[in-house]
């Protein structure tokens, strides 16, 4: 990003710009069209409900190692979604998450349900590096609350003994509760159901195998719906990649036998050239008029499946479900969808949380303020490593270095001191992100900077560190820019260059921007704009196109295992969306909005 570009952001102001985009877009669109994804960026495995008492839609999504975990988004119109809290917002609700090992372990798919005035969030804390048949790998849990709008009301985790994952809830007409879940394949196979006490997690019946799906791998993500005298069991199959699909079976009795829909799959983009791929892991709900809708996860990857840094996002579609008939789910899923008339906004949710598609700009971090709710840490943070407006640097955010760098010891470990890293999701195909750093590294190996981060073993980082100058015999340490990346595929070479002499005593703007849909660029320049910023490295999004999570952008500080204790101070945190690609990118801005 150039100094010119960031100056523009200062004068325009992100709030005004976003309000303009939001209302501008709504004003131009008929209300039977919408755009996917509805909740952009790393928001996989959506589960949504419509709450009749306040005529509001609520959605939960999975977060793996990210904390706070399990965001709850609310909407009146199904298109603008606000983050109103996180089901997992206190470390003591689930202390095990702090020790979570593995890039794709942690919180898997949630199911959000309401019964008799209580909201239940069922999910699985997955411990990695254990055999799938090791029961200690699968920790199924229930959180509950009576107020989705006050995240402090969410309960601690209640544990349910079940050696599987993706649990969801169903209540019969007598009010008895059941849990349906996917067995871990090494233990048993398919979708199983048992009666459970939702307050204690105690399993009250044997687990019954209801259905194994239509033959796709990994039958999972089950939900049960009772309609017109039928129990419908909807599941995902095929794995969460190109062959992902949603299938359904039904029975007159809750415990079966279930007969599959002859028209399965009922939702998929598999074997198409659509830009959105991996459609599946769906949930269904009705609006106030009784019209049906559904959500699923989708990946903006195209069938090439090479470049999808945003990971699995939340998409919407309309559904026809006539009495006694199988539901029909609108697909293929596309960036531009036509549907029933969307619910009209009956009440404004504004000021009740940030919009899911909004950028941000923190000119400063004022005393007594708190960090914004969408800021993401990798596992529950060591709070003492993040100091808002310290006495010697009022208005700045102090990051105290962790012993571990972003990679950690073996690429996956939590480390007792945590990893000092504060981030937000990449929510736009194209964006600019920059932060002003005041960081004067003094001790060998200490480092602070910004990162494009998917996991501890998939990220690129661009930092400032103190090193002796190359080709000198002097041991004097001089600030250097250093860029390093790690992935399952080859990464660009390290870049280690001295900070230009005239910049060394200055505050520096560190920036990350998308060059296009597939490539990112790291750069830096003096924050006072006394010199043009320099591009330091370019990195392809394919290095973070992997696994179950999605890109984060943020700032870190580490001693790299050394003796450094120098804090990094940041301000002017600015993430600005520059466009969403919703159909296959063709290299021109014509394909972007
Ligand atoms: C519903 O909740 C109310 C109030 O908490 C309680 O008195 C009642 O027994 C509950 N009904 C059922 C069917 O669980
Ligand atoms: C568990 O699975 C592993 C392979 O993943 C196998 O070697 C082991 O025998 C299994 N243990 C049991 C008790 O089934
Ligand atoms: C579970 O199954 C066993 C063996 O089939 C049976 O003895 C037991 O009564 C069952 N338990 C319940 C709660 O249904
Ligand atoms: C599911 O698969 C398992 C293992 O192959 C099999 O034993 C079971 O009968 C199947 N269940 C159903 C409902 O078809
Ligand atoms: C996609 O094609 C593969 C290979 O032909 C096939 O196995 C699979 O069933 C197809 N999936 C769908 C949902 O059509
Ligand atoms: C569908 O069923 C509901 C209740 O099950 C009933 O109220 C409604 O009239 C039915 N609609 C049609 C078109 O049959
Ligand atoms: C979705 O809505 C469109 C527009 O009204 C309609 O043509 C289509 O049949 C609907 N699809 C489903 C599966 O309900
Ligand atoms: C990051 O930390 C790991 C573990 O402490 C260490 O092996 C590695 O060398 C560090 N990376 C750099 C670039 O310092
Ligand atoms: C250091 O020396 C090597 C070999 O003489 C040379 O190729 C390289 O350009 C020098 N690097 C710097 C930063 O001067
Ligand atoms: C850290 O300090 C100890 C004790 O002064 C010293 O032995 C060690 O070499 C230092 N480590 C590094 C990486 O500088
Ligand atoms: C995106 O940018 C990279 C790096 O500049 C370039 O190699 C690539 O061809 C560009 N892709 C498109 C579609 O323009
Ligand atoms: C790219 O897509 C846009 C919008 O779909 C279109 O207007 C433009 O002509 C396309 N460009 C090329 C080179 O195909």
Short mmCIF file of N, CA and C in Angstrom, two decimals, residues 386-451:
data_model
loop_
_atom_site.label_atom_id
_atom_site.label_comp_id
_atom_site.label_asym_id
_atom_site.label_seq_id
_atom_site.Cartn_x
_atom_site.Cartn_y
_atom_site.Cartn_z
N UNK A 386 -1.14 -8.47 25.63
CA UNK A 386 -1.81 -7.48 24.79
C UNK A 386 -2.26 -6.34 25.70
N UNK A 387 -1.60 -5.21 25.61
CA UNK A 387 -1.90 -4.11 26.52
C UNK A 387 -2.43 -2.92 25.71
N UNK A 388 -3.67 -2.53 26.00
CA UNK A 388 -4.26 -1.39 25.31
C UNK A 388 -3.79 -0.12 25.97
N UNK A 389 -3.24 0.79 25.19
CA UNK A 389 -2.85 2.12 25.66
C UNK A 389 -1.98 2.07 26.93
N UNK A 390 -0.80 1.47 26.84
CA UNK A 390 0.09 1.44 28.01
C UNK A 390 0.51 2.86 28.39
N UNK A 391 0.90 3.04 29.66
CA UNK A 391 1.17 4.38 30.18
C UNK A 391 2.22 5.12 29.34
N UNK A 392 3.25 4.40 28.89
CA UNK A 392 4.31 5.09 28.14
C UNK A 392 3.98 5.29 26.67
N UNK A 393 2.92 4.65 26.19
CA UNK A 393 2.54 4.78 24.77
C UNK A 393 1.02 4.89 24.66
N UNK A 394 0.43 5.95 25.21
CA UNK A 394 -1.03 6.05 25.21
C UNK A 394 -1.58 6.01 23.78
N UNK A 395 -2.67 5.27 23.61
CA UNK A 395 -3.31 5.18 22.29
C UNK A 395 -2.74 4.08 21.42
N UNK A 396 -1.70 3.41 21.89
CA UNK A 396 -1.11 2.33 21.10
C UNK A 396 -1.52 0.99 21.70
N UNK A 397 -1.39 -0.06 20.89
CA UNK A 397 -1.60 -1.42 21.38
C UNK A 397 -0.22 -2.06 21.53
N UNK A 398 0.10 -2.46 22.76
CA UNK A 398 1.40 -3.08 23.02
C UNK A 398 1.29 -4.60 22.86
N UNK A 399 2.17 -5.17 22.06
CA UNK A 399 2.28 -6.63 21.95
C UNK A 399 3.57 -7.06 22.61
N UNK A 400 3.44 -7.86 23.66
CA UNK A 400 4.63 -8.41 24.32
C UNK A 400 5.00 -9.70 23.61
N UNK A 401 6.28 -9.92 23.32
CA UNK A 401 6.65 -11.06 22.48
C UNK A 401 6.42 -12.39 23.17
N UNK A 402 5.94 -13.35 22.40
CA UNK A 402 5.89 -14.73 22.90
C UNK A 402 7.22 -15.40 22.56
N UNK A 403 7.56 -16.39 23.36
CA UNK A 403 8.76 -17.20 23.13
C UNK A 403 8.65 -17.89 21.76
N UNK A 404 7.47 -18.41 21.48
CA UNK A 404 7.24 -19.08 20.19
C UNK A 404 7.00 -18.05 19.11
N UNK A 405 7.45 -18.37 17.90
CA UNK A 405 7.03 -17.58 16.75
C UNK A 405 5.73 -18.18 16.19
N UNK A 406 5.26 -17.70 15.05
CA UNK A 406 3.97 -18.18 14.53
C UNK A 406 4.02 -19.67 14.20
N UNK A 407 5.22 -20.17 13.90
CA UNK A 407 5.33 -21.58 13.53
C UNK A 407 5.22 -22.49 14.77
N UNK A 408 5.69 -22.01 15.89
CA UNK A 408 5.67 -22.84 17.08
C UNK A 408 6.78 -23.88 17.03
N UNK A 409 6.75 -24.81 17.92
CA UNK A 409 7.86 -25.75 18.03
C UNK A 409 7.87 -26.77 16.90
N UNK A 410 6.71 -27.37 16.64
CA UNK A 410 6.66 -28.41 15.62
C UNK A 410 5.63 -28.07 14.55
N UNK A 411 5.27 -26.82 14.50
CA UNK A 411 4.27 -26.41 13.53
C UNK A 411 2.85 -26.48 14.05
N UNK A 412 2.65 -27.02 15.22
CA UNK A 412 1.29 -27.20 15.71
C UNK A 412 1.08 -26.96 17.19
N UNK A 413 2.14 -26.66 17.92
CA UNK A 413 2.00 -26.74 19.37
C UNK A 413 1.51 -25.44 19.97
N UNK A 414 0.81 -25.52 21.09
CA UNK A 414 0.30 -24.32 21.72
C UNK A 414 1.37 -23.53 22.48
N UNK A 415 2.25 -24.21 23.20
CA UNK A 415 3.29 -23.49 23.95
C UNK A 415 2.70 -22.82 25.17
N UNK A 416 3.36 -22.92 26.32
CA UNK A 416 2.80 -22.37 27.55
C UNK A 416 2.64 -20.86 27.52
N UNK A 417 3.50 -20.17 26.79
CA UNK A 417 3.38 -18.70 26.73
C UNK A 417 2.49 -18.22 25.61
N UNK A 418 1.84 -19.17 24.91
CA UNK A 418 0.99 -18.78 23.80
C UNK A 418 1.79 -18.25 22.63
N UNK A 419 1.06 -17.73 21.66
CA UNK A 419 1.67 -17.12 20.49
C UNK A 419 1.09 -15.72 20.41
N UNK A 420 1.93 -14.70 20.53
CA UNK A 420 1.41 -13.34 20.48
C UNK A 420 1.07 -12.99 19.04
N UNK A 421 -0.23 -12.98 18.77
CA UNK A 421 -0.73 -12.76 17.41
C UNK A 421 -2.16 -12.27 17.52
N UNK A 422 -2.44 -11.14 16.89
CA UNK A 422 -3.79 -10.58 16.93
C UNK A 422 -4.22 -10.33 15.50
N UNK A 423 -5.44 -10.80 15.16
CA UNK A 423 -5.78 -10.82 13.74
C UNK A 423 -7.27 -10.59 13.52
N UNK A 424 -7.62 -10.51 12.28
CA UNK A 424 -9.01 -10.53 11.86
C UNK A 424 -9.08 -11.40 10.60
N UNK A 425 -10.30 -11.77 10.22
CA UNK A 425 -10.45 -12.60 9.03
C UNK A 425 -10.28 -11.76 7.77
N UNK A 426 -9.67 -12.36 6.75
CA UNK A 426 -9.76 -11.78 5.41
C UNK A 426 -11.18 -12.04 4.95
N UNK A 427 -11.94 -10.97 4.69
CA UNK A 427 -13.35 -11.15 4.32
C UNK A 427 -13.63 -10.71 2.89
N UNK A 428 -12.61 -10.26 2.18
CA UNK A 428 -12.79 -9.80 0.79
C UNK A 428 -11.74 -10.48 -0.08
N UNK A 429 -12.11 -10.74 -1.34
CA UNK A 429 -11.12 -11.30 -2.27
C UNK A 429 -9.95 -10.34 -2.37
N UNK A 430 -10.26 -9.06 -2.54
CA UNK A 430 -9.23 -8.03 -2.68
C UNK A 430 -9.31 -7.10 -1.49
N UNK A 431 -8.16 -6.73 -0.94
CA UNK A 431 -8.16 -5.86 0.23
C UNK A 431 -6.78 -5.23 0.40
N UNK A 432 -6.73 -4.22 1.25
CA UNK A 432 -5.44 -3.71 1.74
C UNK A 432 -5.49 -3.76 3.26
N UNK A 433 -4.36 -4.07 3.84
CA UNK A 433 -4.26 -4.14 5.31
C UNK A 433 -2.93 -3.49 5.68
N UNK A 434 -2.97 -2.62 6.68
CA UNK A 434 -1.70 -2.02 7.11
C UNK A 434 -1.77 -1.69 8.60
N UNK A 435 -0.62 -1.65 9.21
CA UNK A 435 -0.48 -1.33 10.62
C UNK A 435 0.79 -0.51 10.79
N UNK A 436 0.72 0.54 11.61
CA UNK A 436 1.94 1.29 11.93
C UNK A 436 2.59 0.65 13.15
N UNK A 437 3.88 0.36 13.02
CA UNK A 437 4.65 -0.27 14.09
C UNK A 437 5.64 0.70 14.68
N UNK A 438 5.73 0.70 16.01
CA UNK A 438 6.86 1.32 16.70
C UNK A 438 7.57 0.16 17.38
N UNK A 439 8.64 -0.29 16.76
CA UNK A 439 9.33 -1.48 17.26
C UNK A 439 10.82 -1.32 16.98
N UNK A 440 11.60 -1.33 18.03
CA UNK A 440 13.05 -1.17 17.89
C UNK A 440 13.73 -2.43 18.42
N UNK A 441 13.88 -3.44 17.56
CA UNK A 441 14.48 -4.68 18.04
C UNK A 441 15.93 -4.45 18.48
N UNK A 442 16.28 -5.04 19.62
CA UNK A 442 17.62 -4.81 20.17
C UNK A 442 18.38 -6.12 20.33
N UNK A 443 17.63 -7.19 20.61
CA UNK A 443 18.25 -8.46 20.97
C UNK A 443 18.14 -9.41 19.77
N UNK A 444 19.17 -10.22 19.58
CA UNK A 444 19.16 -11.15 18.45
C UNK A 444 17.86 -11.97 18.43
N UNK A 445 17.31 -12.14 17.26
CA UNK A 445 16.15 -13.01 16.99
C UNK A 445 14.81 -12.36 17.30
N UNK A 446 14.75 -11.31 18.10
CA UNK A 446 13.39 -10.81 18.39
C UNK A 446 12.82 -10.17 17.14
N UNK A 447 11.49 -10.29 17.01
CA UNK A 447 10.86 -9.98 15.72
C UNK A 447 9.40 -9.59 15.93
N UNK A 448 8.92 -8.60 15.16
CA UNK A 448 7.49 -8.26 15.17
C UNK A 448 7.10 -7.84 13.77
N UNK A 449 5.86 -8.10 13.41
CA UNK A 449 5.43 -7.73 12.07
C UNK A 449 4.02 -8.20 11.80
N UNK A 450 3.72 -8.41 10.52
CA UNK A 450 2.36 -8.81 10.13
C UNK A 450 2.41 -10.16 9.42
N UNK A 451 1.24 -10.80 9.39
CA UNK A 451 1.19 -12.14 8.81
C UNK A 451 -0.09 -12.36 8.03
#
